[in-house]
Coordinates of C-alpha atoms and ligand atoms in Angstrom, one line a residue:
Chain A
M1 CA 57.0 88.0 -29.4
L2 CA 54.9 86.6 -26.7
L3 CA 53.8 88.1 -23.4
V4 CA 53.3 85.9 -20.3
L5 CA 51.6 87.0 -17.1
V6 CA 53.7 85.6 -14.2
E7 CA 52.0 85.2 -10.8
Q8 CA 54.2 85.4 -7.7
T9 CA 54.2 85.4 -3.9
G10 CA 56.9 87.5 -2.3
G11 CA 59.2 87.6 -5.4
V12 CA 58.9 83.9 -6.2
A13 CA 57.1 82.9 -9.4
S14 CA 54.3 80.3 -8.9
D15 CA 54.8 76.8 -10.4
P16 CA 51.8 77.1 -12.8
S17 CA 53.4 80.3 -14.1
L18 CA 56.8 78.6 -14.7
Q19 CA 54.9 75.7 -16.4
T20 CA 53.2 78.4 -18.6
L21 CA 56.6 79.9 -19.5
T22 CA 57.8 76.4 -20.6
L23 CA 54.8 75.9 -22.9
A24 CA 55.0 79.5 -24.2
R25 CA 58.6 78.9 -25.3
S26 CA 57.5 75.9 -27.4
F27 CA 55.1 78.3 -29.1
G28 CA 57.6 81.1 -30.0
E29 CA 60.2 83.5 -28.8
P30 CA 61.3 86.0 -27.6
I31 CA 59.4 85.8 -24.3
H32 CA 58.4 88.9 -22.4
A33 CA 57.0 88.5 -18.9
L34 CA 54.8 90.8 -16.9
V35 CA 54.9 90.8 -13.1
I36 CA 52.8 93.1 -11.0
G37 CA 54.1 94.7 -7.8
S38 CA 57.6 93.5 -7.2
A39 CA 60.3 92.0 -9.5
V40 CA 60.9 88.3 -10.0
D41 CA 64.1 86.7 -11.3
L42 CA 63.1 84.8 -14.4
S43 CA 66.6 84.4 -16.0
H44 CA 66.4 80.7 -15.5
H45 CA 63.1 80.4 -17.5
G46 CA 64.1 81.8 -20.9
V47 CA 62.6 85.3 -20.4
A48 CA 64.2 88.1 -22.5
V49 CA 62.5 91.0 -20.8
T50 CA 60.7 91.2 -17.5
H51 CA 58.2 94.1 -17.2
V52 CA 57.5 95.1 -13.6
A53 CA 54.2 97.0 -13.4
V54 CA 54.2 99.5 -10.5
H55 CA 51.2 101.6 -9.5
D56 CA 50.1 103.2 -6.2
E57 CA 46.7 101.5 -6.3
L58 CA 47.9 98.0 -6.8
D59 CA 48.7 96.8 -3.3
S60 CA 45.6 94.6 -3.4
F61 CA 44.6 92.4 -6.3
A62 CA 42.2 94.2 -8.7
P63 CA 41.4 91.9 -11.7
D64 CA 40.2 94.6 -14.1
A65 CA 43.4 96.6 -13.4
W66 CA 45.5 93.5 -14.1
A67 CA 43.6 93.0 -17.3
A68 CA 44.1 96.6 -18.3
I69 CA 47.9 96.4 -17.6
L70 CA 48.2 93.2 -19.6
G71 CA 46.2 94.6 -22.5
Q72 CA 48.2 97.9 -22.6
L73 CA 51.5 96.1 -22.5
A74 CA 50.4 93.6 -25.2
D75 CA 49.5 96.6 -27.4
R76 CA 52.7 98.5 -26.8
L77 CA 54.8 95.5 -27.5
G78 CA 52.7 94.2 -30.4
A79 CA 52.5 90.8 -28.7
G80 CA 51.5 88.0 -31.1
A81 CA 50.1 85.9 -28.2
V82 CA 49.4 86.4 -24.5
F83 CA 49.7 83.5 -22.0
A84 CA 48.8 83.1 -18.3
A85 CA 48.5 80.1 -16.0
G86 CA 45.0 78.5 -15.8
T87 CA 44.7 79.3 -12.1
D88 CA 41.7 81.0 -10.6
R89 CA 43.4 84.4 -11.0
G90 CA 45.0 83.6 -14.4
N91 CA 41.7 82.5 -16.0
D92 CA 39.8 85.4 -14.4
V93 CA 42.3 88.1 -15.6
M94 CA 42.6 86.6 -19.1
A95 CA 38.8 86.4 -19.6
R96 CA 38.8 90.1 -18.8
V97 CA 41.5 90.7 -21.3
A98 CA 39.5 88.8 -23.9
A99 CA 36.4 90.9 -23.0
R100 CA 38.1 94.3 -23.2
M101 CA 40.2 93.5 -26.4
R102 CA 37.4 91.5 -28.1
L103 CA 39.7 88.5 -28.6
P104 CA 38.9 84.8 -28.3
L105 CA 40.5 83.0 -25.3
A106 CA 41.3 79.3 -25.0
T107 CA 41.6 78.2 -21.4
N108 CA 43.4 75.3 -19.8
C109 CA 45.5 74.3 -22.8
I110 CA 48.0 71.5 -22.5
A111 CA 49.6 72.0 -26.0
V112 CA 49.6 74.9 -28.5
A113 CA 51.2 75.5 -31.9
P114 CA 51.4 78.8 -33.8
G115 CA 49.1 79.4 -36.8
P116 CA 47.2 80.8 -38.3
P117 CA 45.0 79.4 -37.1
V118 CA 46.6 78.5 -33.8
T119 CA 46.0 74.9 -33.1
L120 CA 45.7 73.7 -29.5
T121 CA 44.6 71.0 -27.1
R122 CA 42.6 72.0 -24.1
Q123 CA 41.0 70.3 -21.1
R124 CA 37.3 69.9 -20.6
W125 CA 35.5 68.3 -17.7
G126 CA 38.3 69.2 -15.3
G127 CA 40.8 67.2 -17.5
S128 CA 38.7 64.1 -18.0
L129 CA 38.3 64.9 -21.6
L130 CA 40.4 66.8 -24.2
E131 CA 39.4 69.1 -27.0
E132 CA 41.5 69.8 -30.1
A133 CA 40.6 73.2 -31.4
R134 CA 41.6 76.1 -33.7
L135 CA 41.8 79.6 -32.5
H136 CA 41.1 82.1 -35.2
S137 CA 42.7 85.4 -34.1
A138 CA 45.6 87.6 -34.9
R139 CA 46.5 87.6 -31.2
A140 CA 46.0 84.4 -29.4
L141 CA 45.0 84.4 -25.7
I142 CA 45.9 81.2 -24.0
T143 CA 45.9 79.9 -20.4
V144 CA 47.8 76.7 -19.5
A145 CA 46.3 74.0 -17.4
P146 CA 48.2 73.8 -14.1
H147 CA 50.4 70.8 -13.6
S148 CA 50.0 69.5 -17.2
V149 CA 53.4 70.7 -18.5
P150 CA 56.7 70.0 -16.6
I151 CA 58.9 73.0 -15.9
E152 CA 62.0 73.1 -18.1
P153 CA 64.5 75.7 -17.1
A154 CA 66.4 77.7 -19.8
R155 CA 69.1 80.3 -19.2
A156 CA 68.6 83.8 -20.6
E157 CA 70.0 87.3 -20.3
T158 CA 66.9 88.9 -18.8
R159 CA 66.5 92.7 -19.0
V160 CA 64.2 94.2 -16.3
E161 CA 62.0 97.1 -17.3
R162 CA 59.6 99.2 -15.2
F163 CA 56.1 99.7 -16.7
T164 CA 53.8 102.4 -15.4
P165 CA 50.2 101.6 -16.5
Q166 CA 47.4 104.1 -17.0
L167 CA 44.5 103.0 -14.8
K168 CA 41.0 104.3 -14.8
E169 CA 38.9 104.6 -11.6
Q170 CA 36.4 102.0 -12.8
E171 CA 39.2 99.5 -13.2
L172 CA 39.8 99.6 -9.5
V173 CA 36.2 99.2 -8.4
V174 CA 36.6 95.4 -8.1
H175 CA 39.5 94.8 -5.7
V176 CA 40.3 92.7 -2.6
A177 CA 39.2 94.8 0.3
E178 CA 40.2 92.3 3.0
H179 CA 41.7 88.9 3.5
V180 CA 40.2 86.7 6.1
S181 CA 42.4 83.8 7.3
T182 CA 40.6 80.5 7.8
K183 CA 43.6 78.4 8.4
G184 CA 42.5 76.0 11.1
G185 CA 44.4 73.2 12.8
G186 CA 44.6 69.8 11.2
V187 CA 46.0 68.7 7.8
S188 CA 44.8 70.6 4.8
L189 CA 43.1 68.5 2.1
A190 CA 45.0 70.1 -0.8
E191 CA 48.4 69.5 0.8
A192 CA 48.0 66.2 2.8
K193 CA 50.4 63.3 2.1
V194 CA 47.6 60.8 2.7
V195 CA 43.8 61.4 2.1
V196 CA 41.2 59.0 3.4
S197 CA 37.9 59.6 1.6
G198 CA 34.4 58.3 2.0
G199 CA 31.5 58.1 -0.5
R200 CA 27.9 57.1 -0.5
G201 CA 29.0 53.6 0.7
V202 CA 29.8 55.1 4.1
G203 CA 26.1 55.4 4.6
S204 CA 25.7 58.3 7.0
K205 CA 27.3 61.2 8.8
E206 CA 28.0 59.0 11.8
G207 CA 29.6 56.4 9.5
F208 CA 32.5 58.8 9.0
A209 CA 33.8 58.0 12.5
I210 CA 35.8 55.0 11.2
I211 CA 37.1 57.1 8.3
E212 CA 38.3 59.8 10.8
D213 CA 39.9 57.2 13.0
L214 CA 42.0 55.8 10.2
A215 CA 42.9 59.3 9.0
G216 CA 44.0 60.2 12.5
L217 CA 46.3 57.2 12.7
L218 CA 47.9 58.1 9.3
G219 CA 48.1 61.9 9.9
A220 CA 45.8 62.1 6.9
A221 CA 43.1 64.5 5.8
V222 CA 39.5 63.4 5.4
G223 CA 37.9 63.8 2.0
C224 CA 34.6 62.8 0.4
S225 CA 32.6 62.5 -2.7
R226 CA 29.8 64.9 -3.8
V227 CA 27.0 62.5 -2.8
V228 CA 28.3 63.0 0.7
T229 CA 28.4 66.8 0.7
S230 CA 25.0 67.0 -1.0
A231 CA 23.6 64.8 1.7
G232 CA 25.1 67.2 4.3
W233 CA 27.2 64.5 5.9
R234 CA 30.4 66.5 5.4
P235 CA 31.2 70.2 4.5
H236 CA 31.9 71.0 0.9
T237 CA 35.5 71.9 1.9
D238 CA 36.1 68.1 2.2
Q239 CA 34.9 67.4 -1.4
V240 CA 37.4 66.0 -3.8
G241 CA 36.7 66.4 -7.5
Q242 CA 36.0 68.6 -10.5
T243 CA 33.9 71.0 -8.4
G244 CA 35.7 70.3 -5.2
T245 CA 39.4 70.3 -4.2
K246 CA 42.1 68.9 -6.5
I247 CA 44.6 66.8 -4.5
A248 CA 47.9 65.1 -5.2
P249 CA 48.8 62.9 -2.1
E250 CA 51.2 60.0 -1.9
L251 CA 48.2 57.7 -1.2
Y252 CA 44.5 58.3 -1.7
I253 CA 42.2 55.8 0.0
A254 CA 38.7 55.9 -1.5
C255 CA 36.2 54.1 0.6
G256 CA 32.7 53.4 -0.9
I257 CA 33.4 55.7 -3.9
S258 CA 32.4 54.5 -7.3
G259 CA 34.9 56.5 -9.3
A260 CA 32.8 58.9 -11.4
T261 CA 34.9 60.9 -13.9
Q262 CA 34.1 64.1 -12.0
H263 CA 35.4 62.6 -8.8
M264 CA 38.6 61.2 -10.4
A265 CA 39.2 64.7 -12.0
G266 CA 40.1 65.7 -8.4
C267 CA 42.4 62.8 -7.4
K268 CA 44.1 61.7 -10.6
A269 CA 47.3 63.4 -9.5
A270 CA 47.5 61.1 -6.5
K271 CA 50.7 58.9 -6.7
R272 CA 48.7 55.8 -5.6
I273 CA 45.1 55.0 -5.1
L274 CA 43.6 52.3 -2.8
A275 CA 40.0 51.5 -3.5
I276 CA 37.9 49.9 -0.9
N277 CA 34.6 48.9 -2.5
S278 CA 32.1 46.1 -2.2
D279 CA 31.7 46.0 -6.0
A280 CA 34.7 44.4 -7.7
E281 CA 33.5 45.9 -11.0
A282 CA 33.2 49.5 -9.8
P283 CA 34.7 52.0 -12.3
I284 CA 37.3 53.1 -9.7
M285 CA 39.0 49.7 -10.0
L286 CA 40.3 50.8 -13.4
N287 CA 41.8 53.9 -11.9
A288 CA 43.2 52.5 -8.7
D289 CA 46.6 50.8 -8.0
Y290 CA 45.3 48.7 -5.1
A291 CA 41.9 47.3 -4.1
V292 CA 40.3 45.6 -1.3
V293 CA 36.9 44.1 -2.1
G294 CA 34.2 44.0 0.6
D295 CA 32.3 46.0 3.2
L296 CA 34.2 49.2 4.2
K297 CA 32.5 49.0 7.6
E298 CA 34.6 45.9 8.3
I299 CA 37.7 46.7 6.3
V300 CA 38.4 50.3 7.5
P301 CA 38.3 49.4 11.3
A302 CA 40.4 46.3 10.6
I303 CA 43.1 48.4 8.9
S304 CA 43.1 50.8 11.9
A305 CA 43.4 47.9 14.3
E306 CA 46.3 46.5 12.4
L307 CA 48.1 49.9 12.4
R308 CA 47.5 50.2 16.2
K309 CA 48.8 46.6 16.7
R310 CA 52.1 47.5 14.9
K311 CA 52.7 50.8 16.6
Chain B
M1 CA 15.1 92.9 -6.3
R2 CA 15.6 91.2 -9.7
V3 CA 18.0 88.3 -10.1
L4 CA 19.0 86.3 -13.1
V5 CA 20.9 83.0 -13.2
C6 CA 22.5 81.5 -16.3
V7 CA 22.7 77.7 -16.6
K8 CA 24.0 75.2 -19.2
R9 CA 22.6 71.7 -19.9
V10 CA 25.3 69.1 -19.8
P11 CA 25.3 65.2 -19.8
F12 CA 25.7 63.5 -16.4
T13 CA 28.6 61.2 -17.3
G14 CA 29.4 58.2 -15.1
G15 CA 32.6 56.2 -14.7
K16 CA 33.9 56.9 -18.2
M17 CA 33.7 59.2 -21.1
V18 CA 32.4 57.7 -24.3
L19 CA 32.5 59.7 -27.6
A20 CA 29.8 59.8 -30.3
P21 CA 31.0 58.4 -33.6
D22 CA 32.0 61.8 -35.1
S23 CA 34.1 62.6 -31.9
M24 CA 32.4 66.0 -31.7
A25 CA 30.3 65.2 -28.6
L26 CA 29.9 62.7 -25.9
E27 CA 27.7 59.6 -26.6
T28 CA 24.7 60.7 -24.5
R29 CA 22.0 58.1 -25.5
H30 CA 22.2 56.4 -22.1
L31 CA 22.9 59.5 -20.0
G32 CA 20.8 61.9 -18.0
F33 CA 21.4 65.6 -18.1
T34 CA 22.1 68.2 -15.5
I35 CA 23.7 71.6 -14.9
S36 CA 27.0 72.2 -13.1
P37 CA 27.0 72.0 -9.3
H38 CA 28.4 75.6 -9.4
E39 CA 25.3 76.7 -11.3
E40 CA 23.0 74.8 -8.9
C41 CA 24.4 77.0 -6.2
G42 CA 23.7 80.1 -8.3
V43 CA 20.1 79.0 -8.7
E44 CA 19.8 78.5 -4.9
A45 CA 21.4 81.9 -4.2
A46 CA 18.9 83.6 -6.6
V47 CA 15.9 81.9 -5.0
R48 CA 17.1 82.8 -1.5
L49 CA 17.7 86.4 -2.4
V50 CA 14.2 86.9 -3.8
E51 CA 12.7 85.0 -0.8
V52 CA 14.3 87.6 1.5
N53 CA 14.1 90.8 -0.5
T54 CA 11.0 90.0 -2.7
G55 CA 11.1 90.7 -6.4
E56 CA 11.7 88.3 -9.2
S57 CA 14.1 85.5 -10.1
V58 CA 14.7 84.4 -13.7
V59 CA 16.7 81.5 -15.2
L60 CA 18.2 81.6 -18.7
T61 CA 19.8 78.9 -20.8
L62 CA 21.1 78.8 -24.3
G63 CA 20.7 75.2 -25.6
P64 CA 18.7 72.7 -27.5
P65 CA 14.9 72.2 -27.1
E66 CA 15.6 69.5 -24.4
A67 CA 17.2 72.1 -22.2
I68 CA 13.7 73.0 -21.1
E69 CA 14.3 70.2 -18.6
Q70 CA 17.0 72.2 -16.8
L71 CA 14.8 75.3 -16.8
R72 CA 11.9 73.4 -15.2
D73 CA 14.4 72.0 -12.6
A74 CA 15.4 75.5 -11.7
M75 CA 11.8 76.6 -11.5
A76 CA 10.9 73.6 -9.3
L77 CA 13.4 75.0 -6.8
G78 CA 11.7 78.4 -6.8
I79 CA 12.8 80.4 -9.8
D80 CA 9.9 82.4 -11.1
R81 CA 10.2 82.3 -14.9
A82 CA 12.6 81.2 -17.7
I83 CA 14.2 82.4 -20.9
H84 CA 15.2 79.7 -23.4
L85 CA 17.5 80.7 -26.2
Q86 CA 17.0 77.7 -28.5
T87 CA 19.8 76.3 -30.6
E88 CA 20.4 73.3 -32.8
S89 CA 22.2 70.6 -30.9
A90 CA 25.9 71.7 -31.4
E91 CA 27.6 73.7 -28.7
W92 CA 28.3 77.4 -29.2
D93 CA 31.7 78.9 -28.4
P94 CA 32.0 81.3 -25.4
E95 CA 31.9 84.5 -27.5
A96 CA 28.8 83.5 -29.4
T97 CA 27.1 82.3 -26.2
A98 CA 27.9 85.6 -24.4
A99 CA 26.7 87.7 -27.3
A100 CA 23.3 85.9 -27.3
I101 CA 23.0 86.2 -23.5
V102 CA 23.8 89.9 -23.7
D103 CA 21.0 90.5 -26.3
A104 CA 18.5 88.5 -24.2
I105 CA 19.4 90.4 -21.0
G106 CA 19.0 93.7 -22.9
A107 CA 15.5 92.7 -24.1
D108 CA 14.4 91.5 -20.7
E109 CA 15.7 94.6 -18.9
A110 CA 14.1 96.9 -21.5
A111 CA 10.7 95.3 -20.6
S112 CA 11.1 94.7 -16.8
G113 CA 14.0 96.9 -15.5
P114 CA 17.6 96.0 -14.6
F115 CA 18.7 92.9 -12.9
D116 CA 20.4 93.8 -9.6
L117 CA 22.5 90.6 -9.7
I118 CA 23.3 88.2 -12.5
F119 CA 24.7 84.8 -11.5
F120 CA 26.9 82.5 -13.6
G121 CA 28.9 79.4 -12.7
N122 CA 32.6 80.0 -12.4
E123 CA 33.0 77.6 -15.3
S124 CA 30.7 75.4 -17.3
A125 CA 31.0 71.7 -16.4
D126 CA 31.7 70.4 -19.9
S127 CA 33.7 73.0 -21.9
G128 CA 35.1 74.9 -18.9
G129 CA 35.8 78.2 -20.7
Y130 CA 35.9 80.3 -17.5
Q131 CA 34.7 83.4 -19.3
V132 CA 31.0 83.7 -20.3
G133 CA 30.1 85.6 -17.2
L134 CA 33.0 88.0 -17.6
L135 CA 32.3 88.6 -21.3
V136 CA 28.7 89.4 -20.4
A137 CA 29.7 91.7 -17.5
R138 CA 32.0 93.7 -19.8
A139 CA 29.4 94.1 -22.5
L140 CA 26.9 95.4 -19.8
G141 CA 29.5 97.6 -18.2
R142 CA 29.0 96.0 -14.8
P143 CA 31.5 95.0 -12.1
A144 CA 32.1 91.2 -11.9
V145 CA 33.7 89.0 -9.3
T146 CA 34.5 85.3 -9.9
G147 CA 34.7 82.0 -8.1
L148 CA 32.5 83.1 -5.1
K149 CA 31.8 80.9 -2.1
G150 CA 30.1 83.7 -0.2
V151 CA 27.6 86.3 -1.3
K152 CA 25.8 88.8 0.9
V153 CA 23.7 91.8 -0.1
E154 CA 24.4 94.8 2.1
G155 CA 22.2 97.8 1.0
G156 CA 23.2 98.8 -2.5
S157 CA 26.4 96.7 -2.5
V158 CA 27.2 93.0 -2.4
R159 CA 29.9 91.5 -0.3
C160 CA 31.7 88.7 -2.1
E161 CA 34.0 86.0 -0.7
Q162 CA 36.5 84.0 -2.8
E163 CA 38.8 81.2 -1.5
A164 CA 42.5 82.3 -1.7
D165 CA 45.7 81.5 0.1
G166 CA 44.4 79.5 3.0
G167 CA 41.6 82.0 3.6
R168 CA 39.1 84.2 1.9
D169 CA 39.5 87.3 -0.2
V170 CA 36.7 89.8 0.3
Y171 CA 35.4 92.1 -2.4
V172 CA 32.6 94.7 -1.9
V173 CA 31.1 95.9 -5.2
P174 CA 28.1 98.1 -6.0
M175 CA 25.0 96.6 -7.7
P176 CA 24.0 96.0 -10.4
A177 CA 26.8 93.4 -10.6
V178 CA 27.7 90.0 -12.2
L179 CA 28.8 87.2 -9.9
T180 CA 30.3 83.9 -10.9
V181 CA 30.0 81.2 -8.2
K182 CA 31.4 77.9 -7.1
E183 CA 29.9 74.8 -5.4
G184 CA 30.1 75.3 -1.7
L185 CA 28.4 78.7 -1.8
N186 CA 25.4 77.1 -0.2
L187 CA 23.7 73.7 0.0
P188 CA 21.0 73.7 -2.7
R189 CA 17.6 72.4 -1.6
Y190 CA 15.9 69.4 -3.3
P191 CA 12.7 70.1 -5.3
S192 CA 9.4 69.3 -3.6
V193 CA 6.5 67.7 -5.4
P194 CA 4.4 70.9 -5.2
G195 CA 7.5 72.8 -6.5
R196 CA 7.6 70.5 -9.5
M197 CA 3.9 70.9 -10.2
R198 CA 4.2 74.7 -10.0
A199 CA 7.3 74.6 -12.3
G200 CA 5.2 73.1 -15.1
R201 CA 3.0 76.2 -15.1
K202 CA 5.6 78.9 -14.9
P203 CA 6.3 81.0 -18.0
V204 CA 9.1 80.2 -20.4
A205 CA 10.0 82.8 -23.1
T206 CA 11.6 81.0 -26.1
S207 CA 13.5 82.6 -29.0
A208 CA 16.1 81.5 -31.5
P209 CA 19.2 83.7 -31.6
T210 CA 21.5 83.8 -34.6
Q211 CA 24.9 82.3 -34.0
A212 CA 28.1 84.4 -34.3
P213 CA 30.9 82.5 -36.1
A214 CA 33.1 80.6 -33.7
R215 CA 36.6 81.9 -33.2
L216 CA 37.4 79.1 -30.8
E217 CA 36.5 76.2 -33.2
M218 CA 36.4 72.7 -31.8
V219 CA 38.0 70.2 -34.2
R220 CA 37.4 67.0 -32.2
L221 CA 37.2 65.5 -28.8
V222 CA 39.7 63.0 -27.5
V223 CA 39.5 60.8 -24.4
P224 CA 42.8 61.1 -22.6
P225 CA 44.8 58.0 -22.3
G226 CA 43.9 56.1 -19.1
Q227 CA 46.3 56.0 -16.2
G228 CA 47.0 52.4 -17.3
R229 CA 46.2 51.2 -13.8
R230 CA 44.5 47.9 -13.1
A231 CA 44.1 47.6 -9.4
E232 CA 46.1 44.9 -7.6
V233 CA 43.7 43.2 -5.3
L234 CA 45.2 43.1 -1.8
G235 CA 42.4 40.8 -0.5
S236 CA 38.8 40.9 0.4
G237 CA 37.2 41.8 3.7
A238 CA 38.8 42.5 7.0
S239 CA 41.5 39.8 6.4
A240 CA 43.1 42.1 3.9
A241 CA 44.2 44.5 6.6
P242 CA 47.8 43.2 7.1
A243 CA 48.4 43.4 3.3
V244 CA 47.1 47.0 3.3
V245 CA 49.4 48.0 6.1
E246 CA 52.4 46.3 4.4
M247 CA 51.7 48.3 1.3
M248 CA 51.5 51.5 3.4
R249 CA 54.9 50.7 4.9
K250 CA 56.4 49.9 1.6
I251 CA 55.4 53.3 0.1
G252 CA 56.4 55.1 3.4
V253 CA 53.1 56.5 4.7
A254 CA 52.7 54.2 7.7
Ligands
LIG401 C1 29.5 68.6 -13.4 C2 29.6 67.7 -12.3 C3 30.6 67.9 -11.3 C4 30.8 67.0 -10.3 N1 31.7 67.2 -9.4 C5 32.0 66.2 -8.5 C6 33.1 66.4 -7.5 O1 33.8 67.4 -7.5 N2 33.3 65.3 -6.6 C7 32.6 64.2 -6.7 O2 32.8 63.3 -5.8 N3 31.5 64.1 -7.5 C8 31.2 65.0 -8.4 N4 30.2 64.9 -9.2 C9 29.2 63.7 -9.0 C10 29.7 62.4 -9.6 O3 29.3 62.4 -10.9 C11 29.2 61.2 -8.8 O4 27.8 61.3 -8.8 C12 29.7 61.1 -7.4 O5 31.1 61.2 -7.4 C13 29.3 59.7 -6.8 O6 29.7 59.6 -5.5 P1 29.9 58.2 -4.8 O7 31.0 57.5 -5.5 O8 30.1 58.5 -3.3 O9 28.5 57.5 -4.9 P2 28.1 56.3 -5.9 O10 28.4 56.5 -7.3 O11 26.7 56.0 -5.5 O12 29.0 55.1 -5.4 C14 29.0 54.5 -4.2 C15 30.0 53.3 -4.2 O13 30.0 52.8 -2.9 C16 30.1 51.4 -3.0 N5 29.6 50.8 -1.7 C17 28.3 50.9 -1.2 N6 28.3 50.3 0.0 C18 29.5 50.0 0.3 C19 30.1 49.3 1.5 N7 29.4 49.0 2.6 N8 31.4 49.0 1.5 C20 32.2 49.3 0.4 N9 31.7 49.9 -0.7 C21 30.4 50.2 -0.7 C22 29.3 51.0 -4.2 O14 29.7 49.8 -4.7 C23 29.6 52.2 -5.1 O15 30.7 51.9 -5.9 C24 29.9 65.8 -10.2 C25 28.9 65.6 -11.2 C26 28.8 66.5 -12.2 C27 27.7 66.3 -13.2
LIG402 N1 24.8 77.7 -23.1 C1 24.7 78.4 -22.0 N2 23.6 78.8 -21.5 C2 23.5 79.5 -20.4 N3 24.5 79.8 -19.6 C3 25.7 79.4 -20.0 C4 25.9 78.7 -21.2 N4 27.2 78.4 -21.4 C5 27.8 79.0 -20.3 N5 26.9 79.6 -19.5 C6 27.2 80.2 -18.2 O1 28.5 80.7 -18.1 C7 29.3 80.1 -17.1 C8 30.7 79.9 -17.6 O2 30.8 79.2 -18.7 P1 32.1 78.9 -19.5 O3 32.7 80.2 -19.9 O4 31.8 78.1 -20.7 O5 33.0 78.2 -18.5 C9 28.5 78.8 -16.9 O6 28.7 78.2 -15.6 C10 27.1 79.2 -17.0 O7 26.6 79.9 -15.9

């Protein structure tokens, strides 16, 4: 049997967790799920038993406590493998499970097959490269790369059980003490339908005025490459890429961006990409759907003018 | 205050990933090397903390002899000295890496006292295991917080901020502690010429740890199939604007 950690907000399972349930089912059954705090209905996702962990001290997220709970339940059930989504929290908690149980962990997998040894394919370089690997362990620990496996529903009779973990004081030392909201106005980069992004080709901080103007007309968010954040032209919160934000807009407009793999790791989920670049041979041309060749300082204002004309 | 930062040497790939003939590594003959932007922010944080609180900052890497380059880069930015755990060229799995780092920290702390803070990247740039920092923290019995974009020392504790749910989650943990950080934590400085000169004279302690067997064993690397896109050229220069707006209308964004 397999144990899957399911993350939730207000009783609704996260998409990456549902993707994880789908991949776990291809690995083996029956599936037991662990949710922490309140119950989640997983009867449409092939879960045989949902364990709801309840504890007085778990109102705020405490990663060592979550790892302790996952480990205790895996031991009690004799789970052959433990899965979680490859989210910030999923990877964090699973690495702590690996550490406390002295088991190897494979993160951000996109395919897994039972062993021994377990064979798997996992993402490297933010998904720009894949690794085929073997996991030598009686109990496999796996996280699943978000948005790499489509959710496939499956009906099941789900039993719900309450689980009361034993937590030590030291497992509660690291916990969220406070949440500070930073939601400002404007369109968030991660959720925008259109993103207009500038790279080194924009030339300066002031150069972004034409990018912002076009973004304003399209109700789009402004993004940028790492060269731009390193130069201090834009804040890091605008950076798209492996070490920036990952986006999935309808249209991504990349202006003066060469298309390095680490940049593309952040925008490859875009439905369509328009590259505006003076170099017709720039690598981004092989990853874009549309291109305009030439100086962005002429092209971007011309697009804005055309949009205004047609309004 | 004593601060350690752990960094990993990785190739600086450009527009595409090219594999070596055995498919066990990237073809790096024409590439430069770097550390992850996350780890660069860890280096900057370590330097700033020691500038303010005095003490000592140390950089550690486990990697081939050439990784001395990344250690010198960190020292050029102000790190005081380096620990180089030398390996043959192949990459070590996360457990083996963590075990060697734990031993090295033990030895350094026995000689010079505990590190108040140990910085890691949230994940390494190439293998992205998301775990070496947490494995080390557990072995040392120290609290660990991951993915930080804010770190502030307040007396004997450290206030840590992590991006979450359209805001920031705040953790306050006692030192000594292990922190894994992300790019955006700070804006790292560029090395100065005198900084580079000084770095050449700073001490590097080199040793060769023995490798634990890999339980996560790489079989081969594969370049994912391309998106199959070949850009449709809508035109060149400003005269392409009408075609661009047409395209935007067609896909429903303008
Ligand atoms: C581990 C790691 C992680 C990284 N993470 C990220 C990340 O998250 N995000 C990221 O962006 N990068 C990241 N990078 C950096 C990445 O490798 C590239 O260095 C960076 O993306 C390049 O930015 P750029 O395209 O703006 O600049 P360049 O590569 O210099 O490209 C500039 C482009 O602008 C074009 N151009 C110049 N002038 C004009 C003009 N007037 N009009 C039109 N076009 C013009 C040029 O033809 C060129 O194609 C990372 C690197 C590493 C090693
Ligand atoms: N070979 C290494 N040498 C030094 N530090 C490393 C090494 N590998 C990983 N690390 C550190 O551990 C972090 C997480 O690595 P990983 O678990 O591989 O994602 C990295 O960002 C580094 O700070």
